[in-house]
Coordinates of C-alpha atoms in Angstrom, one line a residue:
X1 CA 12.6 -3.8 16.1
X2 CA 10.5 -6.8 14.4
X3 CA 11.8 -8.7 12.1
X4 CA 8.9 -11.3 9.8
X5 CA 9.8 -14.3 8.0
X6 CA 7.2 -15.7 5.3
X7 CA 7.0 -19.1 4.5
X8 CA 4.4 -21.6 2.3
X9 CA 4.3 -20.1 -0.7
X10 CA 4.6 -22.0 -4.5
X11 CA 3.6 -23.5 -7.4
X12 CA -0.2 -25.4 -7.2
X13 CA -3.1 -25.9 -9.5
X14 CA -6.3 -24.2 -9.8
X15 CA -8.2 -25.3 -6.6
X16 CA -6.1 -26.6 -4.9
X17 CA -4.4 -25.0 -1.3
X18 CA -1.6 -23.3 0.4
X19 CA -0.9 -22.1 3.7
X20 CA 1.6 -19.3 4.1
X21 CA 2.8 -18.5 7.6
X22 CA 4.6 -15.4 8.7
X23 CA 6.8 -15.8 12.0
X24 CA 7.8 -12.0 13.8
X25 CA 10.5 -12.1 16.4
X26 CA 11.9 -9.1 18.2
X27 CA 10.2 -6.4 19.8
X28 CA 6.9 -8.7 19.9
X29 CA 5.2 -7.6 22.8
X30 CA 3.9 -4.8 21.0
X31 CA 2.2 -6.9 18.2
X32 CA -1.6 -5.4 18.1
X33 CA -3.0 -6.3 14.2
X34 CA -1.5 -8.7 11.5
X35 CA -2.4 -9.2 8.0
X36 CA -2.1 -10.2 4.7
X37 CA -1.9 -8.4 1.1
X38 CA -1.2 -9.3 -2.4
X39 CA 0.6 -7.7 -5.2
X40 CA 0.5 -8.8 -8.6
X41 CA 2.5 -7.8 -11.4
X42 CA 1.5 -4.3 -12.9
X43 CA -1.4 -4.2 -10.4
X44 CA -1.8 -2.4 -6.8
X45 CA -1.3 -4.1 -3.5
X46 CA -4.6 -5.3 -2.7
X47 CA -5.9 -6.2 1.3
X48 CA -6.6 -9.9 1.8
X49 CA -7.2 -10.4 5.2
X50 CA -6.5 -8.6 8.6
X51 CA -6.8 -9.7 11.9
X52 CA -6.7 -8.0 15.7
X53 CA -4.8 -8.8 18.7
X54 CA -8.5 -9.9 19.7
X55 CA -9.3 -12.2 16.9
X56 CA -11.5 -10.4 15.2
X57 CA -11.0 -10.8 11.2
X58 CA -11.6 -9.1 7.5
X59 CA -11.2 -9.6 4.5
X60 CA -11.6 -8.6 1.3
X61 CA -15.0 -9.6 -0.8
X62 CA -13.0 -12.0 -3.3
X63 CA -11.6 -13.9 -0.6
X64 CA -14.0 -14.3 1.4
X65 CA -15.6 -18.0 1.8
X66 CA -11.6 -19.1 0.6
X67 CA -9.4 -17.6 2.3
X68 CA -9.1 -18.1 6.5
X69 CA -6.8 -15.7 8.6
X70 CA -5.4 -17.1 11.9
X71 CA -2.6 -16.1 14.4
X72 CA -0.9 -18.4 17.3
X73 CA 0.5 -15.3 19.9
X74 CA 2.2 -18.0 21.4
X75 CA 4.4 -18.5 18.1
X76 CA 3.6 -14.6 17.6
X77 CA 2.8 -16.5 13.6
X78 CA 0.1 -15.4 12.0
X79 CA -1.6 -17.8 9.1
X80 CA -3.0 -17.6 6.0
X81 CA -5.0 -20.9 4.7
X82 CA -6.6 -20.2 1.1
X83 CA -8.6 -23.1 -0.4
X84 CA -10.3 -23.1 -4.1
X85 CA -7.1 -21.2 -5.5
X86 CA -7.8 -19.5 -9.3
X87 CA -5.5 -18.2 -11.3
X88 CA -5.9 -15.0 -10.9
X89 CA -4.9 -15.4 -7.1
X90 CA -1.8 -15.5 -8.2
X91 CA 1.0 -13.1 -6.8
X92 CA 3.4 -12.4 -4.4
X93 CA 1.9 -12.4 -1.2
X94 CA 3.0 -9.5 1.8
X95 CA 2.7 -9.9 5.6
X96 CA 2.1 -7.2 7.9
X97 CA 2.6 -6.9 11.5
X98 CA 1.4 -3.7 13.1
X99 CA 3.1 -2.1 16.9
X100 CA 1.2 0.0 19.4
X101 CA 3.7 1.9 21.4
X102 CA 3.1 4.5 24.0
X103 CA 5.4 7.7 23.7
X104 CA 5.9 10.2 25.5
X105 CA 6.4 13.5 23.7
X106 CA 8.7 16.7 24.2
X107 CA 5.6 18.4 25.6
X108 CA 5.5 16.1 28.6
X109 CA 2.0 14.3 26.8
X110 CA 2.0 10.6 26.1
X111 CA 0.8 9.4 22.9
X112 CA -0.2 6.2 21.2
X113 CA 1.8 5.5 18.3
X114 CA 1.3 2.3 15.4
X115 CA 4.5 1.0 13.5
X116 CA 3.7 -0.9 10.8
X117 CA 6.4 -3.6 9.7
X118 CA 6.1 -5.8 6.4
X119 CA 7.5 -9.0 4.9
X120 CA 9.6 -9.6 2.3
X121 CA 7.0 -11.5 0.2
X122 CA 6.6 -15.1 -0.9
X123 CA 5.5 -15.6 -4.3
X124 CA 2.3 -17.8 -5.3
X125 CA 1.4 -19.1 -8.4
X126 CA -1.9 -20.8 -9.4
X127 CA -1.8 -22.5 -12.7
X128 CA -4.8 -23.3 -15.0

């Protein structure tokens, strides 16, 4: 019901900057947190930032100070800016979009419900 298309990612040197963007379309009017995660090869997706449908923001200790989560509901886009890039930032990098949706239930109660729906990925590489 949302579709996510990430964009920004790519080749840059150690402390230098990207900005990846992830655009959602669809079933938008839902949209409640976004966020961004990393996975690197042979390691775990890791959280690096999250951010409500308030603004309020986290992120992960080793991003922190670097990295800058922001989202446009207007463009329903949210951002990732990361600044001072090392090495081991390096990895491809996962949007997520989270959906609030009331339902009601066979029993006749209502429920609040979150989808979550993730990117394809964009890779990014920091060399020494």
């Amino acid at each position: 019901q949302v579709q996510l298309v990430e964009s920004g990612g790519g080749l840059v040197q150690a402390g230098g900057s990207l900005r990846l963007s992830c655009a959602a379309s669809g079933s938008v009017s839902s949209i409640t947190d976004m966020g961004w995660y990393r996975q690197a090869p042979g390691k775990q997706r890791e959280l690096v930032a999250t951010i409500t449908s308030g603004g309020s923001t986290n992120y992960a200790d080793s991003m922190k100070g670097r990295f800058t989560i922001s989202r446009d509901n207007a463009k329903n886009t949210v951002y990732l800016q990361m600044n001072s890039l090392k090495p081991e930032d390096s990895a491809v990098y996962y949007c997520k979009v989270d959906r609030s949706l009331r339902e009601r239930l066979p029993s006749g109660f209502w429920r609040t419900e979150t989808y979550h729906t993730w990117g394809q990925g964009t890779q990014v590489t920091v060399s020494s």
